Coordinates of N, CA and C and ligand atoms in Angstrom, one line a residue:
X9 N 0.4 -14.4 17.7 CA -0.2 -14.0 16.4 C 0.4 -12.7 16.0
X10 N 0.8 -12.6 14.7 CA 1.4 -11.4 14.2 C 0.6 -10.9 13.0
X11 N 0.4 -9.6 12.9 CA -0.2 -9.1 11.7 C 0.6 -7.8 11.4
X12 N 1.3 -7.8 10.3 CA 2.1 -6.6 9.9 C 1.5 -6.0 8.7
X13 N 1.2 -4.7 8.7 CA 0.5 -4.0 7.7 C 1.3 -2.9 7.1
X14 N 1.5 -3.0 5.8 CA 2.3 -1.9 5.1 C 1.4 -1.0 4.4
X15 N 1.6 0.3 4.6 CA 0.9 1.4 3.9 C 1.9 2.3 3.2
X16 N 1.4 3.2 2.4 CA 2.3 4.2 1.7 C 1.7 4.4 0.3
X17 N 2.3 5.5 -0.3 CA 1.8 5.9 -1.6 C 2.1 4.8 -2.7
X18 N 1.4 4.9 -3.8 CA 1.7 4.1 -5.0 C 3.2 4.2 -5.3
X19 N 3.8 3.1 -5.6 CA 5.2 3.1 -6.0 C 6.2 3.1 -4.8
X20 N 5.7 3.0 -3.6 CA 6.6 3.0 -2.4 C 7.2 1.7 -2.2
X21 N 6.8 0.6 -2.8 CA 7.4 -0.7 -2.7 C 6.7 -1.6 -1.7
X22 N 5.4 -1.3 -1.4 CA 4.6 -2.1 -0.4 C 4.6 -3.6 -0.7
X23 N 4.3 -3.9 -2.0 CA 4.2 -5.3 -2.4 C 5.6 -5.9 -2.4
X24 N 6.6 -5.3 -2.9 CA 8.0 -5.8 -2.9 C 8.5 -6.1 -1.5
X25 N 8.4 -5.1 -0.7 CA 8.9 -5.2 0.7 C 8.0 -6.2 1.5
X26 N 6.7 -6.1 1.3 CA 5.8 -7.0 2.0 C 6.1 -8.5 1.7
X27 N 6.3 -8.8 0.4 CA 6.6 -10.2 0.1 C 7.9 -10.7 0.7
X28 N 8.9 -9.8 0.7 CA 10.2 -10.2 1.2 C 10.2 -10.3 2.7
X29 N 9.4 -9.4 3.4 CA 9.3 -9.5 4.8 C 8.5 -10.8 5.2
X30 N 7.5 -11.1 4.5 CA 6.7 -12.3 4.8 C 7.6 -13.5 4.7
X31 N 8.3 -13.6 3.7 CA 9.2 -14.7 3.4 C 10.2 -14.9 4.6
X32 N 10.8 -13.8 5.0 CA 11.8 -13.7 6.0 C 11.2 -14.2 7.4
X33 N 10.0 -13.8 7.6 CA 9.4 -14.0 9.0 C 8.5 -15.3 9.0
X34 N 8.4 -15.9 7.8 CA 7.5 -17.1 7.7 C 6.0 -16.8 7.9
X35 N 5.6 -15.7 7.4 CA 4.2 -15.3 7.5 C 3.6 -15.4 6.1
X36 N 2.3 -15.3 6.0 CA 1.6 -15.4 4.7 C 1.5 -14.0 4.2
X37 N 1.8 -13.8 2.9 CA 1.7 -12.4 2.3 C 0.3 -12.2 1.6
X38 N -0.3 -11.1 1.9 CA -1.5 -10.7 1.2 C -1.3 -9.3 0.6
X39 N -1.7 -9.0 -0.6 CA -1.8 -7.7 -1.2 C -3.3 -7.4 -1.3
X40 N -3.7 -6.3 -0.7 CA -5.1 -6.0 -0.7 C -5.7 -5.9 -2.1
X41 N -5.0 -5.2 -3.1 CA -5.5 -5.1 -4.4 C -5.7 -6.5 -5.1
X42 N -4.7 -7.4 -4.8 CA -4.8 -8.8 -5.4 C -6.0 -9.5 -4.8
X43 N -6.1 -9.3 -3.5 CA -7.2 -10.0 -2.8 C -8.6 -9.5 -3.4
X44 N -8.7 -8.2 -3.6 CA -9.9 -7.6 -4.1 C -10.2 -8.3 -5.5
X45 N -9.1 -8.3 -6.3 CA -9.2 -8.8 -7.7 C -9.6 -10.3 -7.7
X46 N -9.1 -11.1 -6.8 CA -9.5 -12.5 -6.8 C -10.9 -12.7 -6.2
X47 N -11.3 -11.9 -5.2 CA -12.6 -12.1 -4.7 C -13.7 -11.6 -5.6
X48 N -13.4 -10.5 -6.3 CA -14.4 -9.9 -7.2 C -14.3 -10.4 -8.7
X49 N -13.2 -11.2 -8.9 CA -12.9 -11.7 -10.3 C -12.9 -10.5 -11.3
X50 N -12.3 -9.4 -10.9 CA -12.2 -8.2 -11.8 C -10.9 -7.5 -11.4
X51 N -10.3 -6.8 -12.4 CA -9.1 -6.0 -12.0 C -9.6 -4.8 -11.3
X52 N -8.6 -4.1 -10.6 CA -8.9 -2.9 -9.9 C -9.3 -1.9 -11.0
X53 N -8.6 -1.9 -12.1 CA -9.0 -0.9 -13.2 C -10.4 -1.1 -13.7
X54 N -10.8 -2.4 -13.8 CA -12.2 -2.7 -14.2 C -13.2 -2.1 -13.2
X55 N -12.9 -2.4 -11.9 CA -13.8 -1.9 -10.9 C -13.9 -0.4 -10.9
X56 N -12.8 0.3 -11.1 CA -12.8 1.8 -11.2 C -13.7 2.2 -12.4
X57 N -13.5 1.5 -13.5 CA -14.2 1.9 -14.8 C -15.7 1.6 -14.6
X58 N -16.1 0.6 -13.9 CA -17.5 0.2 -13.8 C -18.2 1.0 -12.7
X59 N -17.5 1.2 -11.6 CA -18.2 1.8 -10.4 C -17.7 3.1 -9.9
X60 N -16.6 3.6 -10.6 CA -16.0 4.9 -10.2 C -15.2 4.7 -8.9
X61 N -14.5 5.7 -8.5 CA -13.6 5.6 -7.3 C -14.4 5.3 -6.1
X62 N -15.6 6.0 -6.0 CA -16.4 5.8 -4.8 C -16.8 4.3 -4.6
X63 N -17.2 3.7 -5.7 CA -17.6 2.3 -5.7 C -16.4 1.4 -5.3
X64 N -15.2 1.7 -5.8 CA -14.0 1.0 -5.5 C -13.7 1.1 -4.0
X65 N -13.9 2.3 -3.4 CA -13.5 2.5 -2.0 C -14.4 1.7 -1.1
X66 N -15.7 1.5 -1.5 CA -16.6 0.7 -0.7 C -16.1 -0.7 -0.7
X67 N -15.8 -1.2 -1.9 CA -15.4 -2.6 -2.0 C -14.1 -2.8 -1.2
X68 N -13.2 -1.8 -1.4 CA -11.9 -1.9 -0.7 C -12.0 -2.0 0.8
X69 N -13.0 -1.2 1.3 CA -13.2 -1.3 2.8 C -13.7 -2.6 3.2
X70 N -14.7 -3.1 2.4 CA -15.3 -4.4 2.8 C -14.2 -5.6 2.7
X71 N -13.4 -5.5 1.7 CA -12.4 -6.6 1.5 C -11.3 -6.4 2.6
X72 N -11.0 -5.2 3.0 CA -10.0 -4.9 4.0 C -10.5 -5.6 5.3
X73 N -11.8 -5.5 5.6 CA -12.3 -6.1 6.8 C -12.2 -7.6 6.8
X74 N -12.2 -8.2 5.6 CA -12.0 -9.7 5.6 C -10.6 -10.0 5.8
X75 N -9.7 -9.4 5.0 CA -8.3 -9.9 5.0 C -7.6 -9.5 6.3
X76 N -7.9 -8.3 6.9 CA -7.2 -7.9 8.1 C -7.7 -8.6 9.3
X77 N -8.5 -9.6 9.1 CA -8.8 -10.5 10.3 C -7.9 -11.8 10.2
X78 N -7.3 -12.0 9.1 CA -6.5 -13.2 9.0 C -5.3 -13.1 10.0
X79 N -4.7 -14.2 10.4 CA -3.7 -14.2 11.4 C -2.3 -14.6 10.8
X80 N -1.3 -14.1 11.4 CA 0.1 -14.4 10.9 C 0.3 -14.0 9.4
X81 N 0.0 -12.8 9.2 CA 0.1 -12.3 7.8 C 1.0 -11.0 7.7
X82 N 1.5 -10.8 6.5 CA 1.9 -9.4 6.1 C 0.9 -8.9 5.1
X83 N 0.3 -7.8 5.3 CA -0.7 -7.3 4.4 C -0.2 -5.9 3.8
X84 N -0.1 -5.9 2.5 CA 0.2 -4.6 1.8 C -1.1 -4.0 1.3
X85 N -1.4 -2.8 1.7 CA -2.6 -2.1 1.4 C -2.4 -1.4 0.0
X86 N -3.5 -0.8 -0.5 CA -3.4 0.1 -1.7 C -3.0 1.4 -1.2
X87 N -2.5 2.3 -2.1 CA -2.0 3.6 -1.7 C -3.1 4.5 -1.0
X88 N -4.4 4.3 -1.4 CA -5.4 5.1 -0.9 C -6.1 4.5 0.3
X89 N -5.9 3.2 0.6 CA -6.6 2.5 1.7 C -6.7 3.3 3.0
X90 N -5.6 3.8 3.5 CA -5.7 4.5 4.8 C -6.5 5.8 4.8
X91 N -6.8 6.3 3.7 CA -7.3 7.7 3.5 C -8.8 7.8 3.4
X92 N -9.5 6.6 3.5 CA -10.9 6.6 3.4 C -11.6 6.0 4.6
X93 N -12.8 6.5 4.9 CA -13.6 6.0 6.0 C -12.7 6.0 7.3
X94 N -12.9 5.0 8.2 CA -12.1 5.0 9.4 C -11.0 3.9 9.2
X95 N -10.6 3.7 7.9 CA -9.7 2.6 7.6 C -8.4 2.7 8.4
X96 N -7.8 3.9 8.6 CA -6.5 4.0 9.3 C -6.6 3.6 10.7
X97 N -7.7 4.0 11.4 CA -7.9 3.6 12.8 C -8.1 2.0 12.9
X98 N -8.8 1.5 11.9 CA -9.0 0.1 11.9 C -7.7 -0.7 11.7
X99 N -6.9 -0.2 10.8 CA -5.6 -0.8 10.5 C -4.7 -0.8 11.8
X100 N -4.7 0.3 12.5 CA -3.9 0.4 13.7 C -4.4 -0.5 14.8
X101 N -5.7 -0.8 14.8 CA -6.3 -1.8 15.8 C -5.8 -3.2 15.4
X102 N -5.8 -3.4 14.1 CA -5.6 -4.8 13.6 C -4.1 -5.3 13.6
X103 N -3.2 -4.4 13.6 CA -1.8 -4.9 13.5 C -0.8 -3.8 13.7
X104 N 0.5 -4.2 13.4 CA 1.6 -3.2 13.5 C 1.7 -2.6 12.1
X105 N 1.4 -1.3 12.0 CA 1.3 -0.6 10.7 C 2.7 0.1 10.5
X106 N 3.2 -0.2 9.3 CA 4.5 0.5 8.9 C 4.2 1.3 7.7
X107 N 4.5 2.6 7.7 CA 4.4 3.5 6.6 C 5.7 3.5 5.8
X108 N 5.7 3.1 4.6 CA 6.8 3.2 3.7 C 6.8 4.6 3.1
X109 N 7.8 5.4 3.6 CA 7.7 6.8 3.2 C 8.8 7.1 2.2
X110 N 8.4 7.8 1.1 CA 9.3 8.2 0.1 C 8.9 9.6 -0.5
X111 N 9.9 10.3 -1.0 CA 9.6 11.6 -1.6 C 8.9 11.5 -2.9
X112 N 8.2 12.5 -3.3 CA 7.4 12.5 -4.6 C 8.3 12.2 -5.8
X113 N 9.6 12.7 -5.8 CA 10.5 12.4 -6.9 C 10.8 10.9 -7.0
X114 N 11.0 10.3 -5.9 CA 11.3 8.9 -5.9 C 10.1 8.0 -6.3
X115 N 9.0 8.4 -5.8 CA 7.7 7.7 -6.2 C 7.5 7.8 -7.7
X116 N 7.7 9.0 -8.2 CA 7.5 9.3 -9.6 C 8.4 8.4 -10.5
X117 N 9.7 8.3 -10.1 CA 10.6 7.4 -10.8 C 10.1 5.9 -10.8
X118 N 9.7 5.5 -9.6 CA 9.2 4.1 -9.5 C 7.9 3.9 -10.4
X119 N 7.1 4.9 -10.3 CA 5.8 4.7 -11.1 C 6.0 4.8 -12.6
X120 N 7.0 5.5 -13.0 CA 7.3 5.6 -14.5 C 7.8 4.2 -14.9
X121 N 8.5 3.5 -14.0 CA 9.1 2.2 -14.4 C 8.0 1.1 -14.3
X122 N 7.1 1.3 -13.4 CA 6.1 0.3 -13.1 C 5.2 -0.1 -14.2
X123 N 4.7 -1.4 -14.2 CA 3.9 -1.8 -15.3 C 2.4 -2.0 -14.9
X124 N 2.2 -1.9 -13.6 CA 0.8 -2.0 -13.1 C -0.1 -0.9 -13.7
X125 N -1.3 -1.3 -14.1 CA -2.2 -0.3 -14.6 C -2.9 0.4 -13.4
X126 N -2.6 1.7 -13.2 CA -3.2 2.4 -12.1 C -4.2 3.5 -12.6
X127 N -5.5 3.2 -12.3 CA -6.5 4.1 -12.8 C -6.3 5.6 -12.5
X128 N -5.8 5.9 -11.3 CA -5.7 7.3 -10.9 C -4.6 8.0 -11.7
X129 N -3.7 7.2 -12.3 CA -2.5 7.9 -13.0 C -2.7 7.8 -14.5
X130 N -3.7 7.1 -15.0 CA -3.8 6.9 -16.4 C -3.9 8.1 -17.2
X131 N -3.2 8.1 -18.3 CA -3.3 9.2 -19.3 C -2.6 10.5 -18.9
X132 N -1.8 10.5 -17.8 CA -1.1 11.7 -17.3 C 0.3 11.9 -18.0
X133 N 0.6 13.1 -18.4 CA 1.9 13.3 -19.0 C 2.9 13.3 -17.8
X134 N 4.2 13.2 -18.1 CA 5.2 13.2 -17.0 C 5.0 14.5 -16.1
X135 N 4.8 15.6 -16.7 CA 4.6 16.9 -15.8 C 3.4 16.8 -15.0
X136 N 2.3 16.3 -15.6 CA 1.1 16.2 -14.8 C 1.2 15.1 -13.7
X137 N 2.0 14.1 -14.0 CA 2.2 13.0 -13.0 C 2.9 13.5 -11.8
X138 N 4.0 14.2 -12.0 CA 4.8 14.7 -10.8 C 4.0 15.7 -10.0
X139 N 3.2 16.6 -10.6 CA 2.5 17.5 -9.8 C 1.3 16.8 -9.1
X140 N 0.7 15.8 -9.8 CA -0.4 15.1 -9.1 C 0.2 14.3 -7.9
X141 N 1.3 13.7 -8.0 CA 1.9 13.0 -6.9 C 2.2 13.9 -5.7
X142 N 2.8 15.1 -6.1 CA 3.1 16.0 -5.0 C 1.8 16.5 -4.3
X143 N 0.8 16.8 -5.0 CA -0.4 17.3 -4.4 C -1.1 16.2 -3.6
X144 N -1.2 15.0 -4.2 CA -1.9 14.0 -3.5 C -1.1 13.5 -2.3
X145 N 0.2 13.5 -2.3 CA 1.0 13.1 -1.2 C 0.8 14.0 0.0
X146 N 0.7 15.3 -0.3 CA 0.5 16.3 0.8 C -0.9 16.0 1.4
X147 N -1.9 15.6 0.7 CA -3.2 15.3 1.3 C -3.2 14.0 2.0
X148 N -2.4 13.1 1.6 CA -2.4 11.7 2.2 C -1.5 11.5 3.4
X149 N -0.4 12.3 3.4 CA 0.6 12.1 4.5 C 0.0 12.2 5.9
X150 N -1.0 13.1 6.1 CA -1.6 13.2 7.5 C -2.2 11.8 7.9
X151 N -2.7 11.1 6.9 CA -3.3 9.8 7.2 C -2.1 8.8 7.5
X152 N -1.2 8.7 6.5 CA -0.1 7.8 6.7 C 0.7 8.0 8.0
X153 N 0.8 9.2 8.4 CA 1.6 9.5 9.6 C 1.0 9.0 10.9
X154 N -0.2 8.5 10.8 CA -0.8 7.9 12.0 C -0.3 6.4 12.2
X155 N 0.5 6.0 11.3 CA 1.1 4.6 11.5 C 2.0 4.6 12.7
X156 N 2.1 3.4 13.3 CA 2.9 3.3 14.5 C 4.4 3.4 14.1
X157 N 4.8 2.9 12.9 CA 6.2 2.9 12.5 C 6.3 3.6 11.1
X158 N 7.5 4.1 10.9 CA 7.8 4.7 9.6 C 9.1 4.2 9.1
X159 N 9.1 3.8 7.8 CA 10.4 3.3 7.2 C 10.7 4.2 6.0
X160 N 11.8 4.8 6.0 CA 12.2 5.7 4.9 C 12.7 4.8 3.8
X161 N 12.0 4.8 2.6 CA 12.4 3.9 1.5 C 13.0 4.7 0.4
X162 N 13.4 5.9 0.6 CA 13.9 6.7 -0.5 C 15.1 6.1 -1.2
X163 N 15.8 5.3 -0.5 CA 17.0 4.7 -1.1 C 16.8 3.3 -1.7
X164 N 15.5 2.8 -1.6 CA 15.3 1.4 -1.9 C 15.1 1.2 -3.5
X165 N 16.2 1.3 -4.2 CA 16.1 1.2 -5.6 C 16.8 -0.1 -6.2
X166 N 17.4 -0.9 -5.4 CA 17.9 -2.2 -5.9 C 17.5 -3.3 -5.0
X167 N 17.8 -4.5 -5.4 CA 17.4 -5.7 -4.6 C 18.1 -5.7 -3.2
X168 N 19.4 -5.2 -3.3 CA 20.2 -5.1 -2.0 C 19.4 -4.3 -1.0
X169 N 18.9 -3.2 -1.5 CA 18.2 -2.3 -0.6 C 16.9 -2.8 -0.1
X170 N 16.3 -3.7 -0.9 CA 15.0 -4.3 -0.4 C 15.4 -5.1 0.8
X171 N 16.5 -5.8 0.8 CA 17.0 -6.5 2.0 C 17.2 -5.6 3.2
X172 N 17.8 -4.4 2.9 CA 18.0 -3.5 3.9 C 16.7 -3.0 4.5
X173 N 15.7 -2.8 3.7 CA 14.3 -2.4 4.2 C 13.7 -3.5 5.0
X174 N 13.9 -4.7 4.6 CA 13.4 -5.9 5.4 C 14.1 -5.9 6.8
X175 N 15.4 -5.7 6.8 CA 16.1 -5.7 8.1 C 15.6 -4.5 9.0
X176 N 15.5 -3.4 8.3 CA 15.0 -2.2 9.1 C 13.6 -2.4 9.7
X177 N 12.7 -3.0 8.8 CA 11.4 -3.3 9.3 C 11.4 -4.2 10.5
X178 N 12.3 -5.2 10.5 CA 12.4 -6.2 11.6 C 12.9 -5.4 12.9
X179 N 13.8 -4.5 12.7 CA 14.3 -3.7 13.8 C 13.1 -2.9 14.4
X180 N 12.3 -2.2 13.5 CA 11.2 -1.4 14.0 C 10.3 -2.3 14.8
X181 N 10.1 -3.5 14.4 CA 9.1 -4.4 15.0 C 9.7 -5.2 16.2
X182 N 11.0 -4.9 16.4 CA 11.8 -5.6 17.4 C 11.7 -7.1 17.3
X183 N 11.9 -7.6 16.0 CA 11.9 -9.0 15.7 C 13.2 -9.6 15.5
Ligands
S3P213 C1 -4.6 3.5 -5.3 C2 -3.5 2.6 -5.3 C3 -3.5 1.3 -5.9 C4 -4.9 0.8 -6.1 C5 -5.8 1.7 -6.7 C6 -5.9 3.1 -6.0 C7 -4.5 4.8 -4.7 O1 -2.7 0.4 -5.1 O2 -5.5 0.4 -4.8 O3 -5.3 1.9 -8.0 O4 -5.6 5.5 -4.4 O5 -3.4 5.2 -4.3 P1 -1.0 0.5 -5.1 O6 -0.7 1.5 -4.1 O7 -0.7 -0.9 -4.7 O8 -0.6 0.9 -6.5

């Protein structure tokens, strides 16, 4: 039984790499945000608007405990998942956790291009966005760094490089 779990900041490519890795290894791909949205029949943005971040984090933890029991999966978490409750310890118990690590500048570029509505970033000017990412990354890295493996994704900006990340992830996992 295999359970591979991807963590990292928003815009680090968890969903993109996770999908490609699952396809390559013949595992089923799950994205925690999508799982939450289909179980609750609401978007993440709607949940934030209705219940605030604290309400979202409760739901996120409960949904994490459902999905991280499934077998033979690749699971991409939300950027904040490892940083609340005992989620990081739980993730480490449940599978092989890989942190997709990127610098604030790289994440910023990815997030500017991204189309997903992210409640934590909504309404920020470019200057506010980059300083928010820098500050939040500094607070979150201590949690992310508890992952068993780390994959540097600073250079993952084209499809070619997604394949490179998949190859590197397989090497880390000795697959
Ligand atoms: C969040 C990241 C999002 C989503 C929510 C909160 C965060 O997931 O869970 O908007 O706190 O970093 P992605 O990392 O997939 O964007």
